[in-house]
Amino acid sequence: MKLWGGRFSKSTDKSVDDFNSSIRFDARMYAQDIRGSQAHAKMLGKQGIISQADSDLIVKTLGEILTDIEGGKVEFTIDAEDIHMNIETILISRIGDVGKRLHTGRSRNDQVALDCRLYLRDESEELAEMLKGLLKTILTLADENLDTIMPGYTHLQKAQPITFAHHVMAYYEMFSRDLSRLNDWKKRMNIMPLGSGALAGTTYPLDREFVANELDFDDITKNSIDGVSDRDFVCELAFVLSMIMVHLSRFSEEIILWSSNEFGFVDLDDAYSTGSSIMPQKKNPDVAELARGKSGRVFGDLMGLLTMMKGLPLAYNKDMQEDKEQIFDAVDTVKMCLPVFAGMLSTMKLRKDKMLQGAKGGFTNATDVADYLVKKGLPFRDAHAVVGRMVAYCLDNDTVIDALSMEEFKNFSDIFAQDVYDAISLDTCVNMRKITGGPAKETMKKIIDGYKNN
Ligand code: ARG
């Protein structure tokens, strides 16, 4: 009979059992379920709601069940519906009536809210470590490439010269924000819901603060209806994960472009590339493509969660069981992407010659030619027009601005003098941009050193 079977006159249809049960996906929360139940049982004993001896036996047996699950000695059943009732059923099968006292003053509604928080909090620690690993990889890559000049793009058209360090440090900023979002998320989610009961709290004198303390929560929920209805923390984590995927996906897109024959800026390591079954010459950036592609499923998880929640009346509704597969999928996906992406980055070879070559084309120093004229007194708009004419001239004559003779320069403006060549060299363009946030080696180095000591 089901743990809740008392008021029923017949058993559920087999199809309903399959449909209703969540054990096939919530079994992964077994450790958190046991941890939560142990804290609850301890508190019940301390408060004299159950005897100390019963409390001790429950805590001890739950510990044994945990060991047995981890040793592969336990089989969960669909009959017991979900991880909460599976563990309770096993407990009762081992210690009989004492086990039946565990669920005093608790509902599966506050239990599942607790377990999800504990589970996602544990996962978030791993995610944070992985993000830190990726940040470290990026920092090393940047530190090694403070002098590696490449073209910077807007509209995917060459714009101004930058360095590879400057470029990848943009991703460092993005992933740092992701890490800080994860930390912020924890501040809001680390609140203990047990004691909310089914929705209206309980008449037992539970010590909620004690349970919160046992389980490392910062606070307890302040409204029992919200305590069991709230899945903000699930949606919010799905958003944090989606944002990580946006960043991984943009970075992937660049790596895919850079590794193409047309760009040739990077050469991916063989260990992080794959071949074609038909074209012998191919080396494909599959890791980057998959990371880009997997962003879609994480966004889908977020959309699914928001849509699932938006029409639900308070308090618990079974719809909310659907939160798990989606947030688990989002967590699993990001956890799979982060380390492999970091591995791909740290092993890829840079084709610095190609990057420099790229920066030399496309008139990336045109802004600096205009700035040269401005520094000698010409209003910026006039300077812009002069250089525009110079670019058109260069295009007609298949040359670049720095290759023009002094005579040619003078044809456009007599302000130009010999010092222009130095003023518009790629090295000057990059290293005179010392403004905080800019690509100059000394500026970038300062930023990187600051992050290293963090
Ligand atoms: N398996 C359920 C879930 O994941 C647990 C809570 C069930 N509560 C209930 N009243 N049916 O949401």
Coordinates of C-alpha atoms and ligand atoms in Angstrom, one line a residue:
M1 CA 0.0 0.0 0.0
K2 CA 1.1 3.6 -0.7
L3 CA 2.3 5.6 2.3
W4 CA -0.7 7.8 1.7
G5 CA -3.1 5.0 0.8
G6 CA -5.5 5.2 3.8
R7 CA -8.4 7.0 2.2
F8 CA -8.2 5.1 -1.1
S9 CA -10.3 2.1 -2.0
K10 CA -8.3 0.9 -4.9
S11 CA -4.7 1.2 -6.1
T12 CA -3.6 3.6 -8.8
D13 CA -3.6 2.5 -12.4
K14 CA -0.2 1.3 -13.6
S15 CA -0.1 4.1 -16.1
V16 CA -0.7 6.6 -13.3
D17 CA 2.1 5.1 -11.3
D18 CA 4.5 5.7 -14.2
F19 CA 3.2 9.1 -14.9
N20 CA 3.2 10.3 -11.3
S21 CA 6.4 9.0 -10.1
S22 CA 9.6 11.1 -10.1
I23 CA 12.0 8.5 -8.7
R24 CA 13.8 8.1 -12.0
F25 CA 15.0 11.7 -11.9
D26 CA 14.8 12.7 -8.3
A27 CA 16.8 9.8 -6.9
R28 CA 19.9 11.9 -7.4
M29 CA 18.8 14.0 -4.3
Y30 CA 19.1 11.0 -2.0
A31 CA 22.0 12.4 0.1
Q32 CA 20.2 15.8 0.5
D33 CA 17.0 14.0 1.5
I34 CA 18.8 12.0 4.1
R35 CA 20.7 15.0 5.4
G36 CA 17.4 16.9 5.7
S37 CA 15.6 14.1 7.4
Q38 CA 18.4 13.6 9.9
A39 CA 18.3 17.2 10.9
H40 CA 14.5 17.0 11.2
A41 CA 14.7 13.9 13.4
K42 CA 17.4 15.4 15.6
M43 CA 15.2 18.4 16.1
L44 CA 12.1 16.3 16.9
G45 CA 14.1 14.5 19.6
K46 CA 15.5 17.7 21.0
Q47 CA 12.1 19.2 21.2
G48 CA 10.6 16.1 22.9
I49 CA 8.2 15.7 20.0
I50 CA 9.5 12.1 19.6
S51 CA 11.7 10.3 22.2
Q52 CA 15.4 10.9 22.1
A53 CA 15.9 7.1 21.6
D54 CA 13.7 7.1 18.6
S55 CA 15.4 10.2 17.2
D56 CA 18.8 8.6 17.6
L57 CA 17.7 5.4 15.9
I58 CA 16.2 7.3 13.0
V59 CA 19.4 9.3 12.5
K60 CA 21.6 6.3 12.8
T61 CA 19.5 4.2 10.4
L62 CA 19.3 7.0 7.8
G63 CA 23.1 7.0 7.9
E64 CA 23.2 3.3 7.2
I65 CA 20.7 3.7 4.4
L66 CA 23.0 6.4 2.9
T67 CA 26.0 4.1 3.0
D68 CA 23.9 1.3 1.4
I69 CA 22.7 3.6 -1.4
E70 CA 26.3 4.7 -2.1
G71 CA 27.4 1.0 -2.0
G72 CA 24.8 0.2 -4.7
K73 CA 22.9 -2.0 -2.3
V74 CA 19.5 -0.2 -2.5
E75 CA 16.9 -0.4 -5.2
F76 CA 14.4 2.4 -5.4
T77 CA 10.9 1.5 -6.6
I78 CA 8.4 3.4 -8.7
D79 CA 5.7 2.3 -6.2
A80 CA 7.2 4.6 -3.6
E81 CA 6.8 7.4 -6.1
D82 CA 9.7 9.7 -5.3
I83 CA 13.0 9.9 -3.4
H84 CA 11.3 11.2 -0.3
M85 CA 8.9 8.3 0.1
N86 CA 11.4 5.7 -1.1
I87 CA 13.8 6.6 1.7
E88 CA 11.0 6.8 4.2
T89 CA 9.7 3.3 3.1
I90 CA 13.2 1.8 3.4
L91 CA 13.5 3.4 6.9
I92 CA 10.2 1.9 8.0
S93 CA 11.1 -1.5 6.6
R94 CA 14.2 -1.4 8.7
I95 CA 13.0 0.0 12.1
G96 CA 9.2 -0.3 11.8
D97 CA 7.1 2.0 14.0
V98 CA 10.0 4.2 15.0
G99 CA 10.6 5.0 11.3
K100 CA 6.9 6.0 11.0
R101 CA 7.5 8.9 13.4
L102 CA 10.0 10.7 11.1
H103 CA 7.4 12.5 9.1
T104 CA 5.9 14.2 12.2
G105 CA 5.4 17.9 11.6
R106 CA 6.6 17.7 8.0
S107 CA 5.0 17.4 4.5
R108 CA 6.6 16.3 1.3
N109 CA 5.9 19.8 0.1
D110 CA 8.3 21.5 2.5
Q111 CA 10.6 18.4 2.3
V112 CA 11.0 18.7 -1.5
A113 CA 11.5 22.5 -1.2
L114 CA 14.3 21.7 1.3
D115 CA 15.9 19.0 -0.8
C116 CA 16.0 21.0 -3.9
R117 CA 17.7 23.9 -2.1
L118 CA 20.3 21.6 -0.6
Y119 CA 20.9 19.8 -3.9
L120 CA 21.3 23.0 -6.0
R121 CA 23.4 24.6 -3.3
D122 CA 25.8 21.6 -3.4
E123 CA 25.9 21.7 -7.2
S124 CA 26.5 25.5 -7.2
E125 CA 29.7 24.9 -5.2
E126 CA 31.0 22.7 -8.0
L127 CA 29.9 25.1 -10.6
A128 CA 31.7 27.9 -8.8
E129 CA 34.9 25.8 -8.8
M130 CA 34.6 25.1 -12.5
L131 CA 34.0 28.8 -13.3
K132 CA 37.1 29.7 -11.2
G133 CA 39.1 27.1 -13.3
L134 CA 37.9 28.7 -16.5
L135 CA 38.8 32.2 -15.2
K136 CA 42.3 31.0 -14.3
T137 CA 42.8 29.5 -17.8
I138 CA 41.7 32.8 -19.4
L139 CA 44.0 34.8 -17.1
T140 CA 47.0 32.7 -18.1
L141 CA 46.2 33.0 -21.8
A142 CA 45.9 36.7 -21.4
D143 CA 49.1 37.1 -19.4
E144 CA 51.0 35.2 -22.2
N145 CA 49.6 37.4 -24.9
L146 CA 50.0 41.0 -23.8
D147 CA 51.9 41.8 -27.0
T148 CA 49.9 39.6 -29.4
I149 CA 48.3 42.2 -31.7
M150 CA 45.1 41.2 -33.5
P151 CA 42.4 43.1 -35.2
G152 CA 39.4 44.1 -33.1
Y153 CA 36.0 44.0 -34.8
T154 CA 32.7 45.7 -34.8
H155 CA 30.0 44.4 -37.1
L156 CA 32.6 41.6 -37.8
Q157 CA 34.4 44.3 -39.8
K158 CA 38.0 45.1 -38.8
A159 CA 37.8 48.2 -36.5
Q160 CA 40.9 48.9 -34.4
P161 CA 43.9 47.0 -33.3
I162 CA 43.8 45.3 -29.9
T163 CA 45.7 42.5 -28.3
F164 CA 44.7 38.9 -27.8
A165 CA 45.1 39.6 -24.0
H166 CA 42.6 42.4 -24.2
H167 CA 40.2 40.4 -26.2
V168 CA 40.1 37.3 -24.0
M169 CA 40.0 39.4 -20.8
A170 CA 36.6 40.6 -22.0
Y171 CA 35.5 37.0 -21.4
Y172 CA 37.2 37.1 -18.1
E173 CA 34.9 40.0 -17.1
M174 CA 31.8 38.1 -18.3
F175 CA 32.6 34.9 -16.4
S176 CA 33.5 36.9 -13.3
R177 CA 30.0 38.4 -13.4
D178 CA 28.6 34.9 -13.7
L179 CA 30.5 33.8 -10.6
S180 CA 29.3 36.8 -8.8
R181 CA 25.7 36.1 -9.9
L182 CA 26.1 32.6 -8.5
N183 CA 27.2 34.0 -5.2
D184 CA 24.3 36.5 -5.1
W185 CA 21.9 33.6 -6.0
K186 CA 23.1 31.8 -2.9
K187 CA 22.3 34.7 -0.6
R188 CA 18.7 34.6 -1.7
M189 CA 18.2 30.9 -1.9
N190 CA 20.0 29.8 1.3
I191 CA 16.8 30.0 3.4
M192 CA 15.3 27.0 5.2
P193 CA 11.7 26.0 4.3
L194 CA 11.0 23.1 6.7
G195 CA 8.2 24.0 9.2
S196 CA 6.1 25.2 6.3
G197 CA 4.3 21.9 6.4
A198 CA 1.9 21.3 3.6
L199 CA 1.2 25.0 3.3
A200 CA 0.0 26.3 6.7
G201 CA 2.8 25.5 9.1
T202 CA 2.3 23.1 12.0
T203 CA 1.1 22.9 15.6
Y204 CA 4.2 21.0 16.7
P205 CA 6.8 23.2 18.5
L206 CA 9.4 22.7 15.8
D207 CA 12.8 24.5 16.3
R208 CA 13.2 25.8 12.8
E209 CA 16.4 27.8 13.6
F210 CA 18.0 24.6 14.9
V211 CA 17.3 22.8 11.6
A212 CA 18.5 25.8 9.6
N213 CA 21.7 25.8 11.6
E214 CA 22.3 22.1 11.3
L215 CA 22.0 22.4 7.5
D216 CA 24.0 25.6 7.1
F217 CA 21.2 27.9 6.1
D218 CA 21.4 31.6 6.7
D219 CA 17.8 32.1 7.7
I220 CA 14.3 30.4 7.7
T221 CA 11.4 31.2 5.4
K222 CA 8.9 33.7 6.8
N223 CA 5.7 32.6 5.1
S224 CA 4.7 28.9 5.0
I225 CA 2.7 29.3 1.8
D226 CA 5.7 30.9 0.1
G227 CA 7.9 28.3 1.7
V228 CA 6.3 25.5 -0.3
S229 CA 5.3 27.5 -3.4
D230 CA 8.5 29.2 -4.2
R231 CA 10.7 28.0 -7.0
D232 CA 12.3 31.4 -7.7
F233 CA 15.6 29.9 -6.7
V234 CA 15.2 27.2 -9.4
C235 CA 14.3 29.7 -12.2
E236 CA 17.0 32.1 -11.0
L237 CA 19.7 29.5 -11.2
A238 CA 18.5 28.5 -14.6
F239 CA 19.0 32.1 -15.6
V240 CA 22.5 32.3 -14.1
L241 CA 23.3 29.1 -16.1
S242 CA 21.8 30.5 -19.2
M243 CA 24.0 33.6 -19.0
I244 CA 27.1 31.3 -18.6
M245 CA 25.9 29.6 -21.8
V246 CA 25.5 32.9 -23.6
H247 CA 29.1 33.7 -22.8
L248 CA 30.4 30.2 -23.7
S249 CA 28.4 30.4 -26.9
R250 CA 29.8 33.8 -28.0
F251 CA 33.3 32.6 -27.2
S252 CA 32.7 29.4 -29.1
E253 CA 31.5 31.3 -32.1
E254 CA 34.7 33.3 -32.1
I255 CA 36.9 30.2 -31.8
I256 CA 35.0 28.6 -34.7
L257 CA 35.6 31.7 -36.8
W258 CA 39.3 32.0 -35.7
S259 CA 40.0 28.4 -36.5
S260 CA 38.6 28.7 -40.0
N261 CA 41.0 28.8 -42.9
E262 CA 39.8 32.4 -43.6
F263 CA 40.9 33.7 -40.3
G264 CA 43.5 31.2 -39.3
F265 CA 44.1 32.9 -35.9
V266 CA 44.1 29.7 -33.8
D267 CA 44.9 26.1 -34.3
L268 CA 42.9 23.8 -32.0
D269 CA 44.7 20.9 -30.4
D270 CA 44.0 17.5 -32.0
A271 CA 42.8 16.3 -28.6
Y272 CA 40.0 18.9 -28.8
S273 CA 39.0 18.6 -32.4
T274 CA 37.4 15.9 -34.5
G275 CA 37.7 14.7 -38.1
S276 CA 35.2 14.1 -40.9
S277 CA 34.1 10.6 -41.9
I278 CA 34.4 11.5 -45.6
M279 CA 36.8 14.5 -46.0
P280 CA 40.3 13.4 -44.9
Q281 CA 41.6 17.0 -44.6
K282 CA 39.0 18.1 -42.0
K283 CA 39.6 19.1 -38.5
N284 CA 36.4 20.4 -37.0
P285 CA 35.9 22.6 -33.9
D286 CA 33.2 20.3 -32.5
V287 CA 33.8 21.2 -28.8
A288 CA 33.1 24.9 -29.5
E289 CA 30.1 24.0 -31.7
L290 CA 28.6 21.7 -29.1
A291 CA 29.1 24.4 -26.4
R292 CA 27.3 26.9 -28.7
G293 CA 24.6 24.3 -29.5
K294 CA 24.0 23.3 -25.9
S295 CA 23.2 26.9 -25.0
G296 CA 19.8 26.2 -26.7
R297 CA 18.8 23.5 -24.3
V298 CA 19.8 25.5 -21.2
F299 CA 17.7 28.5 -22.4
G300 CA 14.9 25.9 -23.1
D301 CA 15.2 24.7 -19.5
L302 CA 14.8 28.3 -18.3
M303 CA 11.8 28.9 -20.5
G304 CA 10.2 25.6 -19.5
L305 CA 10.6 26.5 -15.8
L306 CA 9.2 30.0 -16.1
T307 CA 6.2 28.7 -18.2
M308 CA 5.6 25.9 -15.8
M309 CA 5.4 28.3 -12.8
K310 CA 3.5 31.2 -14.3
G311 CA 0.0 30.1 -13.9
L312 CA 0.2 28.1 -10.7
P313 CA -2.1 29.1 -7.9
L314 CA -0.6 29.0 -4.4
A315 CA 0.5 26.7 -2.8
Y316 CA 2.1 23.4 -4.0
N317 CA 0.9 21.9 -7.2
K318 CA 2.2 18.7 -8.8
D319 CA 3.3 20.7 -11.8
M320 CA 6.2 21.7 -9.7
Q321 CA 7.6 18.2 -9.9
E322 CA 8.5 19.2 -13.5
D323 CA 11.1 21.6 -12.2
K324 CA 13.7 18.9 -11.5
E325 CA 14.5 17.4 -14.9
Q326 CA 14.9 20.9 -16.3
I327 CA 17.1 22.4 -13.7
F328 CA 19.1 19.2 -13.5
D329 CA 19.6 19.2 -17.2
A330 CA 20.7 22.9 -17.1
V331 CA 23.2 22.1 -14.3
D332 CA 24.5 19.0 -15.9
T333 CA 24.9 20.7 -19.3
V334 CA 26.9 23.6 -17.8
K335 CA 29.0 21.3 -15.7
M336 CA 29.8 19.3 -18.8
C337 CA 30.7 22.4 -20.9
L338 CA 32.9 24.4 -18.5
P339 CA 35.9 22.0 -18.1
V340 CA 36.0 20.8 -21.7
F341 CA 35.9 24.4 -22.9
A342 CA 38.7 25.4 -20.5
G343 CA 40.7 22.4 -21.8
M344 CA 40.2 23.5 -25.4
L345 CA 41.3 27.1 -24.6
S346 CA 44.4 26.1 -22.7
T347 CA 45.6 23.7 -25.5
M348 CA 44.9 25.8 -28.6
K349 CA 47.9 27.3 -30.4
L350 CA 47.8 31.0 -31.5
R351 CA 48.9 31.9 -35.0
K352 CA 50.3 35.3 -33.9
D353 CA 51.6 36.0 -37.4
K354 CA 48.1 35.7 -38.9
M355 CA 46.7 37.9 -36.2
L356 CA 49.3 40.6 -36.8
Q357 CA 48.7 40.3 -40.6
G358 CA 45.0 40.7 -39.9
A359 CA 45.5 43.8 -37.8
K360 CA 47.6 45.3 -40.6
G361 CA 44.8 45.1 -43.1
G362 CA 41.4 46.7 -43.0
F363 CA 42.6 50.2 -42.1
T364 CA 42.5 49.5 -38.3
N365 CA 44.7 52.5 -37.7
A366 CA 42.3 55.0 -39.5
T367 CA 41.0 56.4 -36.2
D368 CA 44.6 57.1 -35.1
V369 CA 45.3 59.0 -38.3
A370 CA 42.3 61.2 -37.6
D371 CA 43.4 61.6 -34.0
Y372 CA 46.9 62.6 -35.2
L373 CA 45.3 65.5 -37.1
V374 CA 43.1 66.4 -34.2
K375 CA 46.2 66.6 -31.8
K376 CA 47.7 69.0 -34.3
G377 CA 44.6 71.3 -34.2
L378 CA 42.1 70.1 -36.8
P379 CA 38.5 69.6 -35.6
F380 CA 37.6 65.9 -35.3
R381 CA 34.9 66.0 -38.0
D382 CA 37.3 67.6 -40.5
A383 CA 40.0 65.0 -39.6
H384 CA 37.4 62.2 -40.1
A385 CA 36.6 63.5 -43.6
V386 CA 40.3 63.8 -44.5
V387 CA 41.0 60.3 -43.5
G388 CA 37.9 59.0 -45.2
R389 CA 39.3 60.4 -48.5
M390 CA 42.6 58.8 -47.7
V391 CA 41.0 55.4 -47.2
A392 CA 39.1 55.7 -50.5
Y393 CA 42.5 56.6 -52.2
C394 CA 44.2 53.6 -50.7
L395 CA 41.4 51.3 -51.8
D396 CA 41.7 52.6 -55.4
N397 CA 45.4 52.1 -55.3
D398 CA 45.4 48.8 -53.4
T399 CA 47.6 50.1 -50.6
V400 CA 47.3 51.0 -46.9
I401 CA 47.7 54.4 -45.1
D402 CA 51.0 53.7 -43.4
A403 CA 52.5 52.8 -46.9
L404 CA 51.8 56.2 -48.4
S405 CA 54.7 58.5 -49.1
M406 CA 55.0 61.8 -47.3
E407 CA 54.1 63.6 -50.5
E408 CA 50.9 61.5 -50.7
F409 CA 50.1 62.4 -47.1
K410 CA 50.6 66.1 -47.8
N411 CA 48.1 65.9 -50.7
F412 CA 45.4 65.2 -48.2
S413 CA 46.5 67.7 -45.5
D414 CA 49.6 69.8 -45.0
I415 CA 49.4 69.1 -41.3
F416 CA 51.0 65.7 -41.9
A417 CA 54.7 65.5 -41.0
Q418 CA 57.3 62.7 -40.7
D419 CA 56.1 61.8 -37.2
V420 CA 52.9 60.4 -38.6
Y421 CA 54.4 57.1 -39.4
D422 CA 55.2 56.5 -35.8
A423 CA 51.9 57.8 -34.6
I424 CA 49.9 55.4 -36.6
S425 CA 52.0 52.2 -36.2
L426 CA 50.0 49.3 -34.8
D427 CA 52.3 49.3 -31.8
T428 CA 51.4 53.0 -31.0
C429 CA 47.7 52.4 -31.7
V430 CA 47.6 49.7 -29.1
N431 CA 50.1 50.9 -26.5
M432 CA 49.0 54.6 -26.4
R433 CA 45.5 53.4 -25.4
K434 CA 46.5 53.4 -21.8
I435 CA 43.2 54.4 -20.5
T436 CA 41.8 52.0 -17.9
G437 CA 40.0 49.3 -19.8
G438 CA 42.1 49.8 -23.0
P439 CA 44.5 47.4 -24.7
A440 CA 47.9 49.0 -23.8
K441 CA 50.3 46.4 -22.5
E442 CA 51.0 48.3 -19.2
T443 CA 47.3 48.9 -18.6
M444 CA 46.3 45.3 -19.3
K445 CA 49.2 44.0 -17.2
K446 CA 48.0 46.0 -14.2
I447 CA 44.4 44.6 -14.5
I448 CA 45.7 41.0 -14.9
D449 CA 48.1 41.3 -12.0
G450 CA 45.2 42.7 -9.9
Y451 CA 43.0 39.7 -10.7
K452 CA 45.9 37.3 -10.1
N453 CA 46.2 38.5 -6.5
N454 CA 42.4 38.2 -6.0
Ligands
ARG1 N1 7.9 14.4 -6.0 C1 7.2 15.6 -5.6 C2 7.9 16.8 -6.3 O1 8.9 16.6 -6.8 C3 7.4 15.8 -4.1 C4 6.3 16.6 -3.5 C5 5.0 15.9 -3.6 N2 4.0 16.5 -2.8 C6 2.7 16.2 -3.0 N3 1.9 16.7 -2.2 N4 2.3 15.3 -3.9 O2 7.4 17.8 -6.4

